[in-house]
């Protein structure tokens, strides 16, 4: 059985892009594979320096994942820093990862271009990410398109390590879905919390409504057919079966459609879809002990696998004699 592994940084409110690009796909995999899922709080330290914020976001991200359907019995689910072995592997990998490889990281270059003064955590972010995957022998890594390069770096590091030390590490593969790899935000760019263009799934109903009603549309007159390339269509489509999608396309192409009506309809669809998750999340937030206990058990399960891969890597480089 394939090991499917992915993680998410606890860095703010979850949005439709996170949900469709990564989380819902992870949940689907739990039926057919050995699923490993974690909250990347070490990674969040590269951008958040507030202790309470890290704590709160981490706990919330855990509840978010459980609320959308992650089953901690079927899955190995943990907080990254509860298995600190990942940092030792990061060091072993750092010694085979070229500086040039890190310098080519577009997400690093983008951050510098935005004026962020880089620290070594940010620079070596992709090495820690590679260690996250390689420490658990992950075969397949479901992510959105924006993580593609990080996955290429992880593969590159694994291949280099194996070339030097023998076949120790599993070389992972990115699992990117064509239909959901880049969910657009309300302004038509990639949906991302850094662009302030998200539709958050656990925000107050009023906020969600406001965001949906602000989805960018063109000025095609009512009596003309509307484009199915539009952001509104692309967002609505996420919730529809193939058959329903064809019906919606038909409505878009038939003169008379009002964008405002479609937005109201989409808001209703979003609320219907996420209401059960929103209720479950409220319940989890009020059952802290249960959540913490689940995480403790998850970290124990994860550590067993981590120790096996780390031991192999330590032996391979000559730390055990
Ligand atoms: P953000 O861009 O909002 O900071 P993250 O980088 O925390 O989001 O992404 C967490 C996961 O969600 C990653 O696997 C990422 O690829 C995926 N993801 C984020 N935004 C989108 C999007 N707009 N479309 C598809 N997947 C996305
Ligand atoms: N970098 C990923 C993101 O921002 C989070 C992440 C950290 C991750 N380690 C990982 C994703 C390992 C997949 C596998 O979304």
GROMACS .gro file of N, CA, C and O in nm, residues 187-236:
model
  200
  187UNK      N    1  -1.017   3.766  -0.652
  187UNK     CA    2  -0.969   3.863  -0.751
  187UNK      C    3  -0.916   3.795  -0.878
  187UNK      O    4  -0.861   3.861  -0.966
  188UNK      N    5  -0.928   3.661  -0.882
  188UNK     CA    6  -0.885   3.589  -1.002
  188UNK      C    7  -0.741   3.539  -0.997
  188UNK      O    8  -0.703   3.450  -1.072
  189UNK      N    9  -0.659   3.596  -0.906
  189UNK     CA   10  -0.522   3.541  -0.888
  189UNK      C   11  -0.533   3.412  -0.807
  189UNK      O   12  -0.638   3.381  -0.753
  190UNK      N   13  -0.421   3.343  -0.786
  190UNK     CA   14  -0.422   3.224  -0.700
  190UNK      C   15  -0.478   3.261  -0.562
  190UNK      O   16  -0.440   3.364  -0.506
  191UNK      N   17  -0.569   3.179  -0.510
  191UNK     CA   18  -0.620   3.207  -0.376
  191UNK      C   19  -0.508   3.182  -0.275
  191UNK      O   20  -0.447   3.076  -0.274
  192UNK      N   21  -0.479   3.282  -0.195
  192UNK     CA   22  -0.372   3.267  -0.096
  192UNK      C   23  -0.391   3.368   0.016
  192UNK      O   24  -0.432   3.481  -0.010
  193UNK      N   25  -0.361   3.323   0.139
  193UNK     CA   26  -0.380   3.420   0.248
  193UNK      C   27  -0.286   3.538   0.233
  193UNK      O   28  -0.318   3.648   0.278
  194UNK      N   29  -0.174   3.521   0.164
  194UNK     CA   30  -0.085   3.636   0.147
  194UNK      C   31  -0.143   3.740   0.051
  194UNK      O   32  -0.096   3.853   0.047
  195UNK      N   33  -0.243   3.704  -0.030
  195UNK     CA   34  -0.300   3.801  -0.124
  195UNK      C   35  -0.431   3.861  -0.074
  195UNK      O   36  -0.495   3.938  -0.144
  196UNK      N   37  -0.475   3.817   0.045
  196UNK     CA   38  -0.599   3.869   0.101
  196UNK      C   39  -0.716   3.854   0.002
  196UNK      O   40  -0.798   3.944  -0.012
  197UNK      N   41  -0.722   3.740  -0.064
  197UNK     CA   42  -0.827   3.718  -0.165
  197UNK      C   43  -0.898   3.585  -0.142
  197UNK      O   44  -0.948   3.524  -0.236
  198UNK      N   45  -0.898   3.540  -0.016
  198UNK     CA   46  -0.948   3.405   0.009
  198UNK      C   47  -1.098   3.402   0.039
  198UNK      O   48  -1.158   3.503   0.076
  199UNK      N   49  -1.153   3.282   0.028
  199UNK     CA   50  -1.284   3.254   0.085
  199UNK      C   51  -1.255   3.155   0.198
  199UNK      O   52  -1.227   3.037   0.173
  200UNK      N   53  -1.252   3.208   0.322
  200UNK     CA   54  -1.217   3.120   0.434
  200UNK      C   55  -1.334   3.028   0.470
  200UNK      O   56  -1.449   3.070   0.461
  201UNK      N   57  -1.304   2.904   0.507
  201UNK     CA   58  -1.416   2.810   0.527
  201UNK      C   59  -1.467   2.809   0.671
  201UNK      O   60  -1.578   2.766   0.695
  202UNK      N   61  -1.386   2.860   0.765
  202UNK     CA   62  -1.430   2.859   0.904
  202UNK      C   63  -1.452   3.000   0.961
  202UNK      O   64  -1.461   3.018   1.081
  203UNK      N   65  -1.458   3.099   0.874
  203UNK     CA   66  -1.481   3.237   0.920
  203UNK      C   67  -1.631   3.255   0.949
  203UNK      O   68  -1.713   3.172   0.908
  204UNK      N   69  -1.670   3.365   1.018
  204UNK     CA   70  -1.812   3.391   1.039
  204UNK      C   71  -1.886   3.397   0.905
  204UNK      O   72  -1.829   3.441   0.803
  205UNK      N   73  -2.012   3.353   0.908
  205UNK     CA   74  -2.094   3.346   0.787
  205UNK      C   75  -2.094   3.479   0.710
  205UNK      O   76  -2.085   3.482   0.587
  206UNK      N   77  -2.099   3.588   0.787
  206UNK     CA   78  -2.104   3.721   0.725
  206UNK      C   79  -1.979   3.749   0.640
  206UNK      O   80  -1.987   3.805   0.531
  207UNK      N   81  -1.864   3.708   0.693
  207UNK     CA   82  -1.738   3.729   0.620
  207UNK      C   83  -1.738   3.648   0.490
  207UNK      O   84  -1.698   3.697   0.384
  208UNK      N   85  -1.784   3.524   0.501
  208UNK     CA   86  -1.785   3.438   0.382
  208UNK      C   87  -1.876   3.500   0.275
  208UNK      O   88  -1.839   3.510   0.158
  209UNK      N   89  -1.993   3.548   0.321
  209UNK     CA   90  -2.089   3.607   0.226
  209UNK      C   91  -2.026   3.728   0.156
  209UNK      O   92  -2.033   3.743   0.033
  210UNK      N   93  -1.960   3.812   0.236
  210UNK     CA   94  -1.899   3.933   0.181
  210UNK      C   95  -1.795   3.896   0.074
  210UNK      O   96  -1.789   3.958  -0.033
  211UNK      N   97  -1.715   3.794   0.107
  211UNK     CA   98  -1.611   3.753   0.012
  211UNK      C   99  -1.672   3.699  -0.117
  211UNK      O  100  -1.629   3.731  -0.227
  212UNK      N  101  -1.775   3.616  -0.102
  212UNK     CA  102  -1.836   3.556  -0.221
  212UNK      C  103  -1.899   3.665  -0.307
  212UNK      O  104  -1.884   3.665  -0.430
  213UNK      N  105  -1.966   3.761  -0.242
  213UNK     CA  106  -2.031   3.867  -0.319
  213UNK      C  107  -1.927   3.957  -0.387
  213UNK      O  108  -1.960   4.031  -0.479
  214UNK      N  109  -1.800   3.951  -0.339
  214UNK     CA  110  -1.695   4.036  -0.402
  214UNK      C  111  -1.616   3.964  -0.510
  214UNK      O  112  -1.515   4.017  -0.558
  215UNK      N  113  -1.655   3.842  -0.546
  215UNK     CA  114  -1.581   3.772  -0.653
  215UNK      C  115  -1.585   3.858  -0.779
  215UNK      O  116  -1.692   3.906  -0.820
  216UNK      N  117  -1.468   3.874  -0.837
  216UNK     CA  118  -1.456   3.961  -0.954
  216UNK      C  119  -1.537   3.905  -1.073
  216UNK      O  120  -1.537   3.784  -1.097
  217UNK      N  121  -1.609   3.993  -1.142
  217UNK     CA  122  -1.681   3.949  -1.263
  217UNK      C  123  -1.656   4.054  -1.372
  217UNK      O  124  -1.612   4.165  -1.342
  218UNK      N  125  -1.686   4.017  -1.496
  218UNK     CA  126  -1.662   4.114  -1.604
  218UNK      C  127  -1.790   4.195  -1.629
  218UNK      O  128  -1.890   4.178  -1.559
  219UNK      N  129  -1.786   4.281  -1.731
  219UNK     CA  130  -1.902   4.368  -1.752
  219UNK      C  131  -1.990   4.322  -1.867
  219UNK      O  132  -2.059   4.402  -1.930
  220UNK      N  133  -1.987   4.189  -1.895
  220UNK     CA  134  -2.074   4.136  -2.001
  220UNK      C  135  -2.221   4.170  -1.966
  220UNK      O  136  -2.266   4.141  -1.856
  221UNK      N  137  -2.295   4.231  -2.062
  221UNK     CA  138  -2.435   4.264  -2.031
  221UNK      C  139  -2.521   4.140  -2.006
  221UNK      O  140  -2.488   4.031  -2.055
  222UNK      N  141  -2.629   4.158  -1.930
  222UNK     CA  142  -2.716   4.045  -1.893
  222UNK      C  143  -2.761   3.966  -2.015
  222UNK      O  144  -2.765   3.842  -2.011
  223UNK      N  145  -2.791   4.036  -2.123
  223UNK     CA  146  -2.848   3.966  -2.240
  223UNK      C  147  -2.743   3.890  -2.323
  223UNK      O  148  -2.778   3.824  -2.421
  224UNK      N  149  -2.616   3.894  -2.280
  224UNK     CA  150  -2.511   3.822  -2.355
  224UNK      C  151  -2.470   3.695  -2.278
  224UNK      O  152  -2.480   3.690  -2.154
  225UNK      N  153  -2.419   3.590  -2.350
  225UNK     CA  154  -2.369   3.470  -2.280
  225UNK      C  155  -2.247   3.503  -2.194
  225UNK      O  156  -2.173   3.597  -2.225
  226UNK      N  157  -2.228   3.428  -2.085
  226UNK     CA  158  -2.116   3.455  -1.994
  226UNK      C  159  -2.008   3.347  -2.010
  226UNK      O  160  -2.039   3.233  -2.047
  227UNK      N  161  -1.886   3.385  -1.977
  227UNK     CA  162  -1.774   3.293  -1.997
  227UNK      C  163  -1.760   3.193  -1.882
  227UNK      O  164  -1.770   3.230  -1.765
  228UNK      N  165  -1.734   3.068  -1.921
  228UNK     CA  166  -1.711   2.966  -1.817
  228UNK      C  167  -1.564   2.967  -1.771
  228UNK      O  168  -1.525   2.889  -1.687
  229UNK      N  169  -1.484   3.056  -1.830
  229UNK     CA  170  -1.345   3.071  -1.781
  229UNK      C  171  -1.342   3.163  -1.660
  229UNK      O  172  -1.238   3.182  -1.598
  230UNK      N  173  -1.457   3.222  -1.627
  230UNK     CA  174  -1.458   3.322  -1.521
  230UNK      C  175  -1.428   3.261  -1.385
  230UNK      O  176  -1.451   3.142  -1.361
  231UNK      N  177  -1.378   3.346  -1.296
  231UNK     CA  178  -1.346   3.303  -1.160
  231UNK      C  179  -1.471   3.247  -1.092
  231UNK      O  180  -1.464   3.145  -1.023
  232UNK      N  181  -1.584   3.313  -1.113
  232UNK     CA  182  -1.708   3.268  -1.049
  232UNK      C  183  -1.742   3.126  -1.090
  232UNK      O  184  -1.774   3.041  -1.005
  233UNK      N  185  -1.732   3.098  -1.219
  233UNK     CA  186  -1.762   2.962  -1.267
  233UNK      C  187  -1.662   2.862  -1.207
  233UNK      O  188  -1.700   2.755  -1.160
  234UNK      N  189  -1.534   2.900  -1.210
  234UNK     CA  190  -1.429   2.809  -1.162
  234UNK      C  191  -1.448   2.775  -1.014
  234UNK      O  192  -1.423   2.663  -0.971
  235UNK      N  193  -1.492   2.873  -0.937
  235UNK     CA  194  -1.513   2.848  -0.793
  235UNK      C  195  -1.637   2.762  -0.770
  235UNK      O  196  -1.635   2.669  -0.689
  236UNK      N  197  -1.742   2.792  -0.843
  236UNK     CA  198  -1.867   2.717  -0.827
  236UNK      C  199  -1.845   2.570  -0.864
  236UNK      O  200  -1.892   2.477  -0.797
   0.00000   0.00000   0.00000
